[in-house]
mmCIF file of C-alpha atoms in Angstrom:
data_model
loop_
_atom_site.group_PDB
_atom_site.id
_atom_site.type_symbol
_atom_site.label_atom_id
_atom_site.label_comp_id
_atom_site.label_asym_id
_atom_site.label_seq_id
_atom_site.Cartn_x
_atom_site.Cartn_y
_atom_site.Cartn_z
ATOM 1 C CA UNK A 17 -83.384 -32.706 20.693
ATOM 2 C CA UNK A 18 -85.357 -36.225 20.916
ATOM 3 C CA UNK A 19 -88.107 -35.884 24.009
ATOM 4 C CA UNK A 20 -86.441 -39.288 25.582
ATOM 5 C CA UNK A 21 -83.273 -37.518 25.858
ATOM 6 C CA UNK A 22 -81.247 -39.113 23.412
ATOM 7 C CA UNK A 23 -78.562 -37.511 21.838
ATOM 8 C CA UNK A 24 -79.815 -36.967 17.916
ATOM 9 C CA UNK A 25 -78.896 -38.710 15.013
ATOM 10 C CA UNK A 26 -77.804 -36.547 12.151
ATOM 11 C CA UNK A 27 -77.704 -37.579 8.923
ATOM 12 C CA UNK A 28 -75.575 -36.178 5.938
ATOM 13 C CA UNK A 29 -72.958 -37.191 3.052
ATOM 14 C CA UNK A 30 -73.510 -40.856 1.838
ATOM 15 C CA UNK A 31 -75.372 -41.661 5.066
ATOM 16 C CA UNK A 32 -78.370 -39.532 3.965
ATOM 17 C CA UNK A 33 -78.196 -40.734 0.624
ATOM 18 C CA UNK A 34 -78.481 -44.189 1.629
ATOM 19 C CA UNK A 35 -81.993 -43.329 2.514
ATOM 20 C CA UNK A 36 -82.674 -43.124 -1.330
ATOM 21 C CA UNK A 37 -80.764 -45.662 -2.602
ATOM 22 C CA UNK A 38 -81.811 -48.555 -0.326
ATOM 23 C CA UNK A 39 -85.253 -48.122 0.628
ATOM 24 C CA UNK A 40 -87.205 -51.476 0.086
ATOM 25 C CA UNK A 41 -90.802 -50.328 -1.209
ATOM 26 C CA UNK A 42 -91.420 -46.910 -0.605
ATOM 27 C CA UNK A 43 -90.721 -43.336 0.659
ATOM 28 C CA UNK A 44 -92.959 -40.725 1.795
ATOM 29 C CA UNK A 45 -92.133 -36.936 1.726
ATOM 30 C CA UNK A 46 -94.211 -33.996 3.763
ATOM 31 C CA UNK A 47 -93.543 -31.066 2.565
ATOM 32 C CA UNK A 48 -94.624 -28.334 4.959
ATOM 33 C CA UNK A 49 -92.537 -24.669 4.195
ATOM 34 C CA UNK A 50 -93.655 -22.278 1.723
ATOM 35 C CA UNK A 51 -89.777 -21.821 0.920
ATOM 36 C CA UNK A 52 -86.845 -23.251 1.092
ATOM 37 C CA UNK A 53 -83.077 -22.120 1.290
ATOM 38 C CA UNK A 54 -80.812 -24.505 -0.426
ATOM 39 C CA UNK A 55 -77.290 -23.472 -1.391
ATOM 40 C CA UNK A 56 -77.365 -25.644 -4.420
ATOM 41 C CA UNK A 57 -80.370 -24.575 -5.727
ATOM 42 C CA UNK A 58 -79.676 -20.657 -5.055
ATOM 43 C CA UNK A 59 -78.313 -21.023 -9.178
ATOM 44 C CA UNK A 60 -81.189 -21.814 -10.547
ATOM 45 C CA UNK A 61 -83.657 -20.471 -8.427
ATOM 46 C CA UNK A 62 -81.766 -17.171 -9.530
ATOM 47 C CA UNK A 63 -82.254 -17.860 -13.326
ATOM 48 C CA UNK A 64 -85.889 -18.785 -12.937
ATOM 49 C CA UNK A 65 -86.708 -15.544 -11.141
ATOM 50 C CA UNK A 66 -84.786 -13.729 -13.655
ATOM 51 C CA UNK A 67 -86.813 -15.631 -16.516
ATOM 52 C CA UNK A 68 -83.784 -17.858 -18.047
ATOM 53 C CA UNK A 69 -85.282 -21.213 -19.761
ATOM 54 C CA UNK A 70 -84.834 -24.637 -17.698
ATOM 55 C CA UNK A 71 -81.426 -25.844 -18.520
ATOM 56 C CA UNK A 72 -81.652 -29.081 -20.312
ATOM 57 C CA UNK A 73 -80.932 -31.581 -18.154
ATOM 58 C CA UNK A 74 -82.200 -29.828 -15.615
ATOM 59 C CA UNK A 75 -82.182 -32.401 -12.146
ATOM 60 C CA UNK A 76 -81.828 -35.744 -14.321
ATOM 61 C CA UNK A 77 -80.039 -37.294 -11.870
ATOM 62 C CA UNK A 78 -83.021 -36.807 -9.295
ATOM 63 C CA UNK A 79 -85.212 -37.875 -12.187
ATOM 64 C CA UNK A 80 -83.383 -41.186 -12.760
ATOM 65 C CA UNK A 81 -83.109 -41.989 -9.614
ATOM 66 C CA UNK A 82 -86.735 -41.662 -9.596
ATOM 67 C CA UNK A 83 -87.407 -43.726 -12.336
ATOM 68 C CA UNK A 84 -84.925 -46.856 -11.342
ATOM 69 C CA UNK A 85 -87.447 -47.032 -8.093
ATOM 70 C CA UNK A 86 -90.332 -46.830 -10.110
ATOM 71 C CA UNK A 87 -89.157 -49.417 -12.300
ATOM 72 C CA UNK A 88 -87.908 -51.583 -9.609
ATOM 73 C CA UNK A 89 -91.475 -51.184 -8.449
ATOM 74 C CA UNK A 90 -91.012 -49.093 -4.904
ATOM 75 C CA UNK A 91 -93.182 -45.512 -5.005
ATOM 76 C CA UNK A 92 -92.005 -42.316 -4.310
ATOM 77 C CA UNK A 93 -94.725 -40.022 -2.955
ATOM 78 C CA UNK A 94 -94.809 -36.332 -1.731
ATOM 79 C CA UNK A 95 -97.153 -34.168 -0.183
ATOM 80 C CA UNK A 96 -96.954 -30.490 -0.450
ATOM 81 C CA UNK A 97 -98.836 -27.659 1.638
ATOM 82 C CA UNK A 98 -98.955 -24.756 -0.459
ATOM 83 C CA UNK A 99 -100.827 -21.298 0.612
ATOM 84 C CA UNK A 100 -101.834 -18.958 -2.141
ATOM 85 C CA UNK A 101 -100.116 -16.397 -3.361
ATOM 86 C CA UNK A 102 -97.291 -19.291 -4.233
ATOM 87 C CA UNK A 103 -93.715 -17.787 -2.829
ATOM 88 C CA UNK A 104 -91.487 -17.411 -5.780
ATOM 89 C CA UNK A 105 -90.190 -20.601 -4.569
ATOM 90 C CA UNK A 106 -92.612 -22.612 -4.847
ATOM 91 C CA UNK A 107 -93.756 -20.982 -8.645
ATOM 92 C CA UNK A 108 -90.076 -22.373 -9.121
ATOM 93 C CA UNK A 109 -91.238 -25.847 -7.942
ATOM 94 C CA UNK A 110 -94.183 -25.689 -9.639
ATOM 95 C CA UNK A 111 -92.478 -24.986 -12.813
ATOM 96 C CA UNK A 112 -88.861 -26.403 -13.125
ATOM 97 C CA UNK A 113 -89.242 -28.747 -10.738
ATOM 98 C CA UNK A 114 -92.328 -30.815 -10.170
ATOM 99 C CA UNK A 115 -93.035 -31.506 -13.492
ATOM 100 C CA UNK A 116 -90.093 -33.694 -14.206
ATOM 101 C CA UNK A 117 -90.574 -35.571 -11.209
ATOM 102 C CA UNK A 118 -93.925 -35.820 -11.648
ATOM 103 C CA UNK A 119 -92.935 -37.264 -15.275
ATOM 104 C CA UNK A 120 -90.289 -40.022 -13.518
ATOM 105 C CA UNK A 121 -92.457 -40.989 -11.687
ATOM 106 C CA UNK A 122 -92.944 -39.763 -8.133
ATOM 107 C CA UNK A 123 -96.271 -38.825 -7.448
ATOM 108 C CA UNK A 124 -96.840 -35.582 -6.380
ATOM 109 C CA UNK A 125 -99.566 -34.185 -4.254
ATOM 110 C CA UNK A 126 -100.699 -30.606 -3.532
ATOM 111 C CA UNK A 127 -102.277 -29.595 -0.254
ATOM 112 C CA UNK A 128 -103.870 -26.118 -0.900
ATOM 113 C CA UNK A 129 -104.406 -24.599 2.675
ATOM 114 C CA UNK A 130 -105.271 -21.126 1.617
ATOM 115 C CA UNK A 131 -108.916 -21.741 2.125
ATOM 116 C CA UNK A 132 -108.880 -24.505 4.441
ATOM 117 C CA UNK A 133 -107.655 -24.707 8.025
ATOM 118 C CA UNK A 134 -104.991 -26.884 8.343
ATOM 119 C CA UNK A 135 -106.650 -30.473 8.910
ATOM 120 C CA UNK A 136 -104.245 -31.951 11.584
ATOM 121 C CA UNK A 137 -100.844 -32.300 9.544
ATOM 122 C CA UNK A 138 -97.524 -31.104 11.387
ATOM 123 C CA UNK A 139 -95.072 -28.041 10.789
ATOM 124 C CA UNK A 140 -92.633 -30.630 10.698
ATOM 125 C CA UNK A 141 -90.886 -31.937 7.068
ATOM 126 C CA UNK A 142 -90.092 -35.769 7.054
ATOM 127 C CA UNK A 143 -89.363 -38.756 4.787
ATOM 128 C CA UNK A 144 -90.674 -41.628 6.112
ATOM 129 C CA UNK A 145 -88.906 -44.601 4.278
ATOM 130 C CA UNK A 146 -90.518 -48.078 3.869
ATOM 131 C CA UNK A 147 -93.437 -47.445 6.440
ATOM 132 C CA UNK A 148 -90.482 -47.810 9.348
ATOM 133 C CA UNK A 149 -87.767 -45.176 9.002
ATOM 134 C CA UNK A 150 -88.608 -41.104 9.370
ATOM 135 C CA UNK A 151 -86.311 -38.613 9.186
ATOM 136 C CA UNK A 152 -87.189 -35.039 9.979
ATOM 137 C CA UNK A 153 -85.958 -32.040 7.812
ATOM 138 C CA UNK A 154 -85.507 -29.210 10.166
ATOM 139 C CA UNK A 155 -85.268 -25.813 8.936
ATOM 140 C CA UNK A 156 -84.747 -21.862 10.266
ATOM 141 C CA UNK A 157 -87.601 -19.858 9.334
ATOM 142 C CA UNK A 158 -85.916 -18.387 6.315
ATOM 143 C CA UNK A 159 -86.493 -21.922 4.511
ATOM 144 C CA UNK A 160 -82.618 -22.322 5.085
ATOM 145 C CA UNK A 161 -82.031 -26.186 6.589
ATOM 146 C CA UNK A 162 -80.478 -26.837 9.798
ATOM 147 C CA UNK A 163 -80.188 -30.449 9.869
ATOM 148 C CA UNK A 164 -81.678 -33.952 9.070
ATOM 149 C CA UNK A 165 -82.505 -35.814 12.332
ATOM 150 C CA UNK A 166 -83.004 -39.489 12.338
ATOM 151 C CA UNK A 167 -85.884 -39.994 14.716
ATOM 152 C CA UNK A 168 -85.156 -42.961 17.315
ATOM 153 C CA UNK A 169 -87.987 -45.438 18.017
ATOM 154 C CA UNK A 170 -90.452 -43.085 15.901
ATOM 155 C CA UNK A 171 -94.599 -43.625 16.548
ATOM 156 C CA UNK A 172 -94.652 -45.212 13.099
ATOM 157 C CA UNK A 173 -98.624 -44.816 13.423
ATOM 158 C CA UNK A 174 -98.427 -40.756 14.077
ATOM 159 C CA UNK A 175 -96.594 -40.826 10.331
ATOM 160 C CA UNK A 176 -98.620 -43.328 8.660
ATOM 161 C CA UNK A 177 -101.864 -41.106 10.149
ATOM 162 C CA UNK A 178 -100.085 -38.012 8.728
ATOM 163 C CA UNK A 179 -99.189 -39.466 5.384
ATOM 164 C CA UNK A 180 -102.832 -40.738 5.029
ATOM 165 C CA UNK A 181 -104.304 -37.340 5.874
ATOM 166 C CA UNK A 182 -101.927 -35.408 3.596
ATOM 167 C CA UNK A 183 -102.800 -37.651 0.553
ATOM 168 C CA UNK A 184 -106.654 -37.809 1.802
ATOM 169 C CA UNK A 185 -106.651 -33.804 1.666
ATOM 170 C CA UNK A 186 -104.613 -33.380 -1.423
ATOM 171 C CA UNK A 187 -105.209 -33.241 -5.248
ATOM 172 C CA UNK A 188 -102.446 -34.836 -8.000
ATOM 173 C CA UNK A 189 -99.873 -32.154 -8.805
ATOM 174 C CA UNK A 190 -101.442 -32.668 -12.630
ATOM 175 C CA UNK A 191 -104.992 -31.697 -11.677
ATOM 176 C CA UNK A 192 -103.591 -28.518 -9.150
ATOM 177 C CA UNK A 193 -104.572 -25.023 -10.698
ATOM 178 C CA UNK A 194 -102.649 -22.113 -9.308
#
């Protein structure tokens, strides 16, 4: 629930999506859990575990959208906090996932807390769209995800700090040995 007492804005369907599609220059992701639940991943997080090969094809929609930003010249950037041993989630990420973004075009950043205290970053996911808009992913402790809460009058400065710090403490996905 918003501390001013507002009633929260949820977003979902085509009024989530809208995020992606019409964001301006750029959009931030802070990736906090060490797993998440998603119902349309449960497939192929499945396979992976049981050691099937990536399907081909394997998120090219998410890749292209990727790519028409990055060729229409807006970033995509993401920070992930990972703790070592990786959850089998996160291998999964690290293996079927992140590369192909990676390859679009987003650029992906690790945050490796396992021998570093935490350096002031939140527990709390977000995408913060063109330096103005932040969304927060909220999830149950399983990884499984509640809701996504547009945040009213956000302290645009708070993100931007927590952006900066993530990408300040982090190495490129590419240079990130497990």
């Amino acid at each position: 629930m918003p501390v001013d007492g507002s009633r929260p804005v949820l977003l979902d369907g085509d009024e989530w999506q809208a995020h992606f599609r019409d964001f301006k220059c750029s959009a931030f992701r802070l990736e906090v859990h060490q797993t998440y639940t998603m119902p349309a991943e449960a497939e192929t997080v499945r396979d992976f575990l049981g050691g099937a090969s990536m399907p081909e094809g394997f998120n090219e929609s998410w890749h292209q959208t990727i790519r028409d930003h990055a060729a229409a010249g807006r970033s995509m950037t993401r920070a992930k906090i990972v703790r070592r041993p990786l959850t089998s989630y996160s291998r999964y990420l690290f293996e079927w996932c992140i590369p192909g973004n990676v390859e679009a075009g987003e650029n992906y950043q690790i945050v490796d807390l396992t021998e570093q205290s935490n350096p002031g970053l939140p527990e709390q996911d977000f995408w913060m769209f063109d330096e103005s808009t932040v969304v927060h992913l909220n999830y149950r402790p399983d990884g499984t995800q509640i809701n996504r809460e547009l945040i009213q009058n956000p302290d645009i400065g708070k993100y931007l700090a927590w952006r900066d710090l993530a990408l300040e403490s982090a190495v490129p996905f590419s240079a990130y040995r497990t």
